[in-house]
């Protein structure tokens, strides 16, 4: 099973600033990595797939990068609606599909 | 527009069985992989299994193997997740999600809260 590790667990950033979230895989997942955003009481929403491709309707301030075992989600010019929990997920080697434990992005 | 509509909240006693449904509207479920994901209170996302559109077979995470069944009712485009021998650790929100091929999940249901309590 591929273990996904996200860091930091919590990230405090001020509105208008940039947030950088990290995700590491225990073995290579190529570019088969997705990022999801989840707000309290809601279902996750797909942000990024293929490590760097934005899903339909996702704002350009969200960008993904990386391949192999190291990945980054960057959110520039943070808006109030961006404060949420973010999960990475690998789909290169399944079963099982595996998620990171999440990074909570909170307002500083 | 494809939507995933899940059944309502359930309260179950330990040792019993829960069956959660996910109705695919706007398309046929046979066009997609349908996954089930568990989220315990305050915890992350945990993949439980999927139903493959290719052969109608289910594939399960090892952790849930033997205790979970994922199946479909084709005429109603509804996919079910049945979890047996419930215990308190099964208290969670259960999401169904639509897969893009066998890759990422591009659409999620709103989730079904299952509470296991004596």
Short mmCIF file of C-alpha atoms in Angstrom, two decimals:
data_model
loop_
_atom_site.label_atom_id
_atom_site.label_comp_id
_atom_site.label_asym_id
_atom_site.label_seq_id
_atom_site.Cartn_x
_atom_site.Cartn_y
_atom_site.Cartn_z
CA UNK A 1 0.00 0.00 0.00
CA UNK A 2 1.27 3.46 -0.90
CA UNK A 3 1.34 5.80 2.09
CA UNK A 4 0.66 9.46 1.42
CA UNK A 5 2.04 11.98 3.90
CA UNK A 6 0.95 15.61 3.91
CA UNK A 7 2.66 18.53 5.58
CA UNK A 8 2.10 20.60 7.51
CA UNK A 9 -0.92 19.31 9.38
CA UNK A 10 -2.11 22.88 9.86
CA UNK A 11 -1.06 25.95 7.92
CA UNK A 12 -1.94 29.47 9.05
CA UNK A 13 -1.89 32.07 6.29
CA UNK A 14 -3.35 35.54 5.93
CA UNK A 15 -5.90 36.34 3.22
CA UNK A 16 -4.21 37.60 0.09
CA UNK A 17 -1.03 35.65 0.74
CA UNK A 18 0.26 32.41 -0.78
CA UNK A 19 -0.15 28.94 0.69
CA UNK A 20 2.07 26.00 -0.16
CA UNK A 21 0.95 22.50 0.81
CA UNK A 22 3.08 19.41 0.43
CA UNK A 23 2.32 15.76 -0.22
CA UNK A 24 4.81 12.92 -0.28
CA UNK A 25 4.26 9.36 -1.52
CA UNK A 26 6.05 6.36 -0.04
CA UNK A 27 6.89 5.22 -3.57
CA UNK A 28 6.56 6.75 -6.99
CA UNK A 29 3.03 7.46 -8.19
CA UNK A 30 4.22 9.08 -11.42
CA UNK A 31 1.82 11.99 -12.00
CA UNK A 32 -1.21 10.06 -10.85
CA UNK A 33 -2.05 12.38 -8.02
CA UNK A 34 -5.16 14.41 -7.22
CA UNK A 35 -5.92 17.18 -4.75
CA UNK A 36 -9.29 17.72 -3.09
CA UNK A 37 -10.71 20.53 -1.00
CA UNK A 38 -13.16 19.83 1.79
CA UNK A 39 -15.09 22.40 3.78
CA UNK A 40 -16.87 21.57 7.05
CA UNK A 41 -20.02 19.53 6.52
CA UNK A 42 -19.40 19.19 2.81
CA UNK A 43 -18.15 16.52 0.45
CA UNK A 44 -14.65 16.79 -0.97
CA UNK A 45 -14.29 18.66 -4.24
CA UNK A 46 -11.76 17.78 -6.92
CA UNK A 47 -9.24 20.58 -7.50
CA UNK A 48 -6.32 19.06 -9.38
CA UNK A 49 -5.68 15.80 -11.21
CA UNK A 50 -2.67 14.48 -13.03
CA UNK A 51 -0.62 16.37 -10.42
CA UNK A 52 -1.03 19.70 -12.24
CA UNK A 53 -4.27 19.88 -14.24
CA UNK A 54 -7.03 22.00 -12.76
CA UNK A 55 -10.47 20.43 -12.69
CA UNK A 56 -13.37 22.13 -14.42
CA UNK A 57 -14.35 25.39 -12.78
CA UNK A 58 -11.34 25.60 -10.46
CA UNK A 59 -9.83 29.06 -10.13
CA UNK A 60 -6.42 29.75 -11.65
CA UNK A 61 -4.98 30.65 -8.23
CA UNK A 62 -4.86 26.90 -7.52
CA UNK A 63 -1.89 25.13 -9.05
CA UNK A 64 -0.28 21.74 -8.59
CA UNK A 65 3.20 20.53 -9.32
CA UNK A 66 5.49 17.57 -8.82
CA UNK A 67 5.88 13.98 -9.94
CA UNK A 68 7.19 10.74 -8.56
CA UNK A 69 7.04 11.09 -4.79
CA UNK A 70 6.95 14.84 -4.10
CA UNK A 71 3.98 17.07 -4.85
CA UNK A 72 2.90 20.60 -4.05
CA UNK A 73 -0.41 22.44 -4.10
CA UNK A 74 -0.02 26.20 -4.27
CA UNK A 75 -2.80 28.67 -3.69
CA UNK A 76 -1.94 32.25 -4.52
CA UNK A 77 -3.78 35.30 -3.23
CA UNK A 78 -5.85 33.37 -0.68
CA UNK A 79 -9.53 34.15 -0.59
CA UNK A 80 -11.79 33.62 2.42
CA UNK A 81 -13.46 30.66 0.72
CA UNK A 82 -10.12 28.85 0.37
CA UNK A 83 -9.77 28.12 4.06
CA UNK A 84 -10.56 24.43 4.27
CA UNK A 85 -8.92 21.01 4.56
CA UNK A 86 -6.93 19.76 1.57
CA UNK A 87 -6.24 16.12 0.76
CA UNK A 88 -3.93 14.54 -1.76
CA UNK A 89 -4.74 11.13 -3.25
CA UNK A 90 -2.76 8.71 -5.36
CA UNK A 91 -4.41 6.61 -8.04
CA UNK A 92 -1.30 5.07 -9.59
CA UNK A 93 -1.30 1.85 -7.65
CA UNK A 94 -4.58 0.45 -6.39
CA UNK A 95 -6.23 -1.17 -4.55
CA UNK A 96 -6.26 0.62 -2.32
CA UNK A 97 -6.56 4.21 -3.44
CA UNK A 98 -4.87 6.16 -0.65
CA UNK A 99 -5.25 9.68 0.69
CA UNK A 100 -2.99 11.84 2.75
CA UNK A 101 -4.16 12.72 6.23
CA UNK A 102 -5.03 16.25 5.17
CA UNK A 103 -3.72 19.78 5.69
CA UNK A 104 -5.98 22.26 7.40
CA UNK A 105 -5.55 25.73 5.94
CA UNK A 106 -6.64 28.29 8.49
CA UNK A 107 -6.82 32.05 8.64
CA UNK A 108 -3.88 33.71 10.34
CA UNK B 1 -25.63 16.98 -15.37
CA UNK B 2 -24.65 13.90 -13.41
CA UNK B 3 -25.53 13.88 -9.73
CA UNK B 4 -25.00 11.37 -6.94
CA UNK B 5 -27.87 11.33 -4.46
CA UNK B 6 -27.27 9.44 -1.26
CA UNK B 7 -29.72 8.03 1.25
CA UNK B 8 -30.38 9.58 4.62
CA UNK B 9 -28.73 9.24 7.98
CA UNK B 10 -28.84 5.94 9.83
CA UNK B 11 -28.58 4.96 13.48
CA UNK B 12 -27.65 1.34 14.05
CA UNK B 13 -26.86 -0.92 16.96
CA UNK B 14 -23.57 -2.78 17.20
CA UNK B 15 -23.57 -6.09 15.35
CA UNK B 16 -26.23 -5.06 12.85
CA UNK B 17 -26.00 -4.15 9.15
CA UNK B 18 -26.38 -0.85 7.33
CA UNK B 19 -27.11 -0.38 3.65
CA UNK B 20 -26.40 3.02 2.11
CA UNK B 21 -27.56 3.93 -1.37
CA UNK B 22 -26.17 6.23 -4.04
CA UNK B 23 -28.46 7.03 -6.95
CA UNK B 24 -26.78 8.19 -10.13
CA UNK B 25 -28.97 10.69 -11.94
CA UNK B 26 -28.32 12.29 -15.30
CA UNK B 27 -26.53 9.21 -16.58
CA UNK B 28 -26.22 5.49 -16.07
CA UNK B 29 -24.00 4.19 -13.30
CA UNK B 30 -22.64 1.67 -15.80
CA UNK B 31 -20.73 4.52 -17.44
CA UNK B 32 -18.51 5.06 -14.40
CA UNK B 33 -16.58 3.54 -11.58
CA UNK B 34 -18.48 4.24 -8.36
CA UNK B 35 -16.39 4.37 -5.19
CA UNK B 36 -17.22 4.42 -1.49
CA UNK B 37 -15.13 6.47 0.94
CA UNK B 38 -15.34 6.56 4.74
CA UNK B 39 -14.69 9.61 6.88
CA UNK B 40 -14.76 9.03 10.64
CA UNK B 41 -15.52 12.06 12.84
CA UNK B 42 -12.65 14.54 12.68
CA UNK B 43 -10.59 12.16 10.53
CA UNK B 44 -9.42 11.87 6.94
CA UNK B 45 -10.67 10.01 3.91
CA UNK B 46 -10.45 6.24 3.63
CA UNK B 47 -11.24 4.32 0.44
CA UNK B 48 -13.46 1.30 0.98
CA UNK B 49 -14.08 -0.11 -2.47
CA UNK B 50 -15.48 0.39 -5.93
CA UNK B 51 -17.92 -1.03 -8.43
CA UNK B 52 -16.43 -1.48 -11.87
CA UNK B 53 -18.56 -0.64 -14.91
CA UNK B 54 -16.58 -3.03 -17.06
CA UNK B 55 -17.83 -6.23 -15.52
CA UNK B 56 -20.04 -5.12 -12.63
CA UNK B 57 -17.55 -6.53 -10.17
CA UNK B 58 -16.66 -4.94 -6.85
CA UNK B 59 -13.13 -4.48 -5.55
CA UNK B 60 -12.60 -3.84 -1.87
CA UNK B 61 -9.93 -2.46 0.38
CA UNK B 62 -8.36 -5.25 2.39
CA UNK B 63 -9.43 -3.60 5.63
CA UNK B 64 -13.11 -3.95 4.76
CA UNK B 65 -12.95 -7.21 2.83
CA UNK B 66 -15.46 -9.71 4.17
CA UNK B 67 -17.56 -7.10 5.91
CA UNK B 68 -18.62 -4.88 3.02
CA UNK B 69 -20.57 -5.51 -0.17
CA UNK B 70 -20.93 -3.01 -3.00
CA UNK B 71 -23.56 -3.83 -5.58
CA UNK B 72 -25.97 -2.14 -7.93
CA UNK B 73 -29.58 -2.17 -8.97
CA UNK B 74 -29.34 -1.50 -12.69
CA UNK B 75 -32.96 -0.48 -13.42
CA UNK B 76 -32.77 2.32 -10.86
CA UNK B 77 -29.11 3.30 -11.46
CA UNK B 78 -28.49 2.93 -7.76
CA UNK B 79 -25.32 1.62 -6.15
CA UNK B 80 -25.44 0.22 -2.63
CA UNK B 81 -22.85 -0.19 0.06
CA UNK B 82 -23.69 -2.71 2.76
CA UNK B 83 -21.54 -2.86 5.89
CA UNK B 84 -22.09 -5.75 8.31
CA UNK B 85 -21.20 -6.51 11.91
CA UNK B 86 -21.21 -2.83 12.76
CA UNK B 87 -19.08 -1.56 15.62
CA UNK B 88 -18.60 1.87 17.14
CA UNK B 89 -15.57 2.52 14.91
CA UNK B 90 -17.88 2.39 11.89
CA UNK B 91 -19.53 5.63 13.01
CA UNK B 92 -18.68 7.90 10.10
CA UNK B 93 -19.85 9.75 7.04
CA UNK B 94 -19.88 7.50 3.99
CA UNK B 95 -19.46 9.13 0.59
CA UNK B 96 -20.03 7.68 -2.82
CA UNK B 97 -17.92 9.19 -5.58
CA UNK B 98 -17.76 8.92 -9.35
CA UNK B 99 -14.46 7.88 -10.82
CA UNK B 100 -12.90 9.11 -14.04
CA UNK B 101 -11.97 5.78 -15.54
CA UNK B 102 -10.15 4.10 -12.65
CA UNK B 103 -8.35 7.29 -11.70
CA UNK B 104 -9.40 10.21 -9.56
CA UNK B 105 -12.87 11.04 -8.25
CA UNK B 106 -14.52 13.96 -10.00
CA UNK B 107 -17.91 14.03 -8.35
CA UNK B 108 -18.97 13.16 -4.81
CA UNK B 109 -22.29 12.54 -3.14
CA UNK B 110 -23.16 14.66 -0.11
CA UNK B 111 -22.46 11.81 2.27
CA UNK B 112 -24.52 9.63 4.58
CA UNK B 113 -24.00 9.79 8.33
CA UNK B 114 -24.00 6.38 9.98
CA UNK B 115 -24.02 6.29 13.77
CA UNK B 116 -23.37 3.02 15.56
CA UNK B 117 -24.48 3.13 19.17
CA UNK B 118 -26.08 0.83 21.68
#
